[in-house]
Amino acid sequence: MTMPTRERPAVLVIAATDSSGGAGLVRDIRVLNDFSVDALCAITAVTAQSDSRVYAVHHVAPEMLRAQIRAAFATRRIGAIKIGMLGCRATVDAVVDSLAAERSVPIVLDPVLVASSGGSLLDTEGCAAMRERLFQQVLLVTPNIPEAAVLTGTAVAASESALIAQAQRLLDLGPQAILLKGGHGDGEQAIDLLISANAGVQRIASPRVRGTSRGTGCALASAIAARLACSATLLDACQEAKRYVSQMLVSHPD
Ligand code: PLP
């Protein structure tokens, strides 16, 4: 029997639309649906994109973003929050201010910087505000290897010890854990590193899938948030999310 929608756990997705449908909010909602979790949404930006180019970005006004987040919390209990593309500093500030009172809800932040086509999705000031203000509010940040390099202002890591050192620098900015995604590395296995002050370094491995797909970062963060909303532990949520994304890559390679 299908569960009445109001009894299902819910995730608030704070993210942008991608007109191609490959990434962003469309991807997030598909993933949450696969986990039988409801989606509430607060749109940060509207983007015009194809799979090969970002044509235009329209930032939603900060007051409108604040209003969406307020209305989402007024609607029903929210079990977890997934944050995706933010775009600019004013948007980061609006999210930080809106979530300041919601300390008990686990937040997963996908630090989206560029599209796989190369188009910028967060400007330099926005990136600084995300590091300085938003990181300290979240449970988990999910950078890939190139994002970890940009966020730490260091070279792209070429070894596991260099990745762990970068994760440590990111933890110093305040999140409770970092999931450093190994998908951009090489080797037979794609190994994600879940790193926190409490649990140290935990490795989550899966066979490397050679294909790529749009929206894998969005999908992973949404899947983690879905499982957290169902009260999974952080490690279980990351493991299940990785299995889900591996399956997605096998089923729908580009
Ligand atoms: N566009 C939007 C709106 C996104 O939120 C994201 C990722 O989160 C992307 C594009 C990037 O996806 P991709 O790496 O598949 O281009």
PDB file of N, CA, C and O and ligand atoms in Angstrom, residues 16-18 23-24 47 49 84-85 110 112 114-117 121 213-216 218, ligand 1:
ATOM      1  N   ALA A  16      18.975  25.004  -7.445  1.00  0.00           N
ATOM      2  CA  ALA A  16      18.612  25.725  -8.663  1.00  0.00           C
ATOM      3  C   ALA A  16      17.982  24.782  -9.684  1.00  0.00           C
ATOM      4  O   ALA A  16      18.167  23.569  -9.620  1.00  0.00           O
ATOM      5  N   THR A  17      17.266  25.354 -10.631  1.00  0.00           N
ATOM      6  CA  THR A  17      16.745  24.545 -11.735  1.00  0.00           C
ATOM      7  C   THR A  17      17.781  24.496 -12.863  1.00  0.00           C
ATOM      8  O   THR A  17      18.545  25.446 -13.072  1.00  0.00           O
ATOM      9  N   ASP A  18      17.790  23.379 -13.557  1.00  0.00           N
ATOM     10  CA  ASP A  18      18.652  23.191 -14.737  1.00  0.00           C
ATOM     11  C   ASP A  18      17.700  22.829 -15.867  1.00  0.00           C
ATOM     12  O   ASP A  18      17.067  21.777 -15.834  1.00  0.00           O
ATOM     13  N   ALA A  23      20.597  17.930 -14.101  1.00  0.00           N
ATOM     14  CA  ALA A  23      21.117  18.198 -12.753  1.00  0.00           C
ATOM     15  C   ALA A  23      20.098  19.070 -12.015  1.00  0.00           C
ATOM     16  O   ALA A  23      18.949  19.219 -12.440  1.00  0.00           O
ATOM     17  N   GLY A  24      20.545  19.613 -10.876  1.00  0.00           N
ATOM     18  CA  GLY A  24      19.696  20.547 -10.148  1.00  0.00           C
ATOM     19  C   GLY A  24      18.419  19.917  -9.626  1.00  0.00           C
ATOM     20  O   GLY A  24      18.325  18.714  -9.392  1.00  0.00           O
ATOM     21  N   THR A  47      18.519  28.366 -14.103  1.00  0.00           N
ATOM     22  CA  THR A  47      19.610  28.354 -15.078  1.00  0.00           C
ATOM     23  C   THR A  47      19.106  27.849 -16.421  1.00  0.00           C
ATOM     24  O   THR A  47      18.239  26.976 -16.481  1.00  0.00           O
ATOM     25  N   GLN A  49      20.526  25.845 -19.364  1.00  0.00           N
ATOM     26  CA  GLN A  49      21.681  24.990 -19.646  1.00  0.00           C
ATOM     27  C   GLN A  49      21.311  23.918 -20.656  1.00  0.00           C
ATOM     28  O   GLN A  49      20.183  23.435 -20.672  1.00  0.00           O
ATOM     29  N   GLY A  84      22.105  22.682  -2.785  1.00  0.00           N
ATOM     30  CA  GLY A  84      22.870  22.535  -4.024  1.00  0.00           C
ATOM     31  C   GLY A  84      23.403  23.885  -4.483  1.00  0.00           C
ATOM     32  O   GLY A  84      23.937  24.659  -3.682  1.00  0.00           O
ATOM     33  N   MET A  85      23.190  24.197  -5.773  1.00  0.00           N
ATOM     34  CA  MET A  85      23.761  25.428  -6.341  1.00  0.00           C
ATOM     35  C   MET A  85      23.256  26.680  -5.622  1.00  0.00           C
ATOM     36  O   MET A  85      22.061  26.864  -5.414  1.00  0.00           O
ATOM     37  N   ASP A 110      26.111  20.204  -1.004  1.00  0.00           N
ATOM     38  CA  ASP A 110      26.909  19.875  -2.188  1.00  0.00           C
ATOM     39  C   ASP A 110      27.527  21.197  -2.647  1.00  0.00           C
ATOM     40  O   ASP A 110      26.793  22.079  -3.105  1.00  0.00           O
ATOM     41  N   VAL A 112      28.535  23.152  -4.984  1.00  0.00           N
ATOM     42  CA  VAL A 112      28.537  23.241  -6.452  1.00  0.00           C
ATOM     43  C   VAL A 112      29.298  24.497  -6.891  1.00  0.00           C
ATOM     44  O   VAL A 112      28.922  25.610  -6.514  1.00  0.00           O
ATOM     45  N   VAL A 114      31.120  24.585 -10.429  1.00  0.00           N
ATOM     46  CA  VAL A 114      31.008  24.686 -11.900  1.00  0.00           C
ATOM     47  C   VAL A 114      30.173  23.521 -12.428  1.00  0.00           C
ATOM     48  O   VAL A 114      30.128  22.459 -11.810  1.00  0.00           O
ATOM     49  N   ALA A 115      29.544  23.723 -13.578  1.00  0.00           N
ATOM     50  CA  ALA A 115      28.858  22.621 -14.256  1.00  0.00           C
ATOM     51  C   ALA A 115      29.909  21.757 -14.946  1.00  0.00           C
ATOM     52  O   ALA A 115      31.028  22.226 -15.199  1.00  0.00           O
ATOM     53  N   SER A 116      29.559  20.527 -15.274  1.00  0.00           N
ATOM     54  CA  SER A 116      30.554  19.688 -15.959  1.00  0.00           C
ATOM     55  C   SER A 116      30.884  20.261 -17.330  1.00  0.00           C
ATOM     56  O   SER A 116      31.941  19.991 -17.888  1.00  0.00           O
ATOM     57  N   SER A 117      30.012  21.132 -17.877  1.00  0.00           N
ATOM     58  CA  SER A 117      30.325  21.820 -19.145  1.00  0.00           C
ATOM     59  C   SER A 117      31.365  22.920 -18.934  1.00  0.00           C
ATOM     60  O   SER A 117      31.860  23.506 -19.896  1.00  0.00           O
ATOM     61  N   LEU A 121      28.957  28.216 -11.558  1.00  0.00           N
ATOM     62  CA  LEU A 121      27.678  28.164 -10.849  1.00  0.00           C
ATOM     63  C   LEU A 121      27.764  28.804  -9.468  1.00  0.00           C
ATOM     64  O   LEU A 121      26.780  28.846  -8.740  1.00  0.00           O
ATOM     65  N   SER A 213      27.567  10.843 -15.907  1.00  0.00           N
ATOM     66  CA  SER A 213      26.191  11.257 -16.125  1.00  0.00           C
ATOM     67  C   SER A 213      26.073  12.649 -15.544  1.00  0.00           C
ATOM     68  O   SER A 213      26.760  12.980 -14.583  1.00  0.00           O
ATOM     69  N   ARG A 214      25.214  13.459 -16.096  1.00  0.00           N
ATOM     70  CA  ARG A 214      24.934  14.762 -15.478  1.00  0.00           C
ATOM     71  C   ARG A 214      24.295  14.527 -14.111  1.00  0.00           C
ATOM     72  O   ARG A 214      23.578  13.555 -13.901  1.00  0.00           O
ATOM     73  N   GLY A 215      24.584  15.445 -13.196  1.00  0.00           N
ATOM     74  CA  GLY A 215      23.841  15.451 -11.948  1.00  0.00           C
ATOM     75  C   GLY A 215      24.208  14.383 -10.934  1.00  0.00           C
ATOM     76  O   GLY A 215      23.440  14.130 -10.008  1.00  0.00           O
ATOM     77  N   THR A 216      25.386  13.772 -11.072  1.00  0.00           N
ATOM     78  CA  THR A 216      25.744  12.727 -10.091  1.00  0.00           C
ATOM     79  C   THR A 216      25.979  13.325  -8.702  1.00  0.00           C
ATOM     80  O   THR A 216      25.618  12.727  -7.695  1.00  0.00           O
ATOM     81  N   CYS A 218      24.551  16.071  -7.472  1.00  0.00           N
ATOM     82  CA  CYS A 218      23.208  16.387  -6.945  1.00  0.00           C
ATOM     83  C   CYS A 218      22.563  15.115  -6.411  1.00  0.00           C
ATOM     84  O   CYS A 218      21.957  15.113  -5.332  1.00  0.00           O
TER      85      CYS A 218
HETATM   86  N1  PLP B   1      23.262  22.891 -12.772  1.00  0.00           N
HETATM   87  C1  PLP B   1      22.721  22.947 -11.577  1.00  0.00           C
HETATM   88  C2  PLP B   1      21.521  23.821 -11.387  1.00  0.00           C
HETATM   89  C3  PLP B   1      23.264  22.216 -10.524  1.00  0.00           C
HETATM   90  O1  PLP B   1      22.709  22.280  -9.306  1.00  0.00           O
HETATM   91  C4  PLP B   1      24.398  21.421 -10.749  1.00  0.00           C
HETATM   92  C5  PLP B   1      24.998  20.603  -9.696  1.00  0.00           C
HETATM   93  O2  PLP B   1      24.623  20.595  -8.573  1.00  0.00           O
HETATM   94  C6  PLP B   1      24.943  21.393 -11.998  1.00  0.00           C
HETATM   95  C7  PLP B   1      24.350  22.129 -12.998  1.00  0.00           C
HETATM   96  C8  PLP B   1      26.155  20.631 -12.284  1.00  0.00           C
HETATM   97  O3  PLP B   1      25.847  19.379 -12.739  1.00  0.00           O
HETATM   98  P1  PLP B   1      26.783  18.738 -13.809  1.00  0.00           P
HETATM   99  O4  PLP B   1      28.096  18.527 -13.127  1.00  0.00           O
HETATM  100  O5  PLP B   1      26.113  17.479 -14.161  1.00  0.00           O
HETATM  101  O6  PLP B   1      26.898  19.696 -14.936  1.00  0.00           O
END
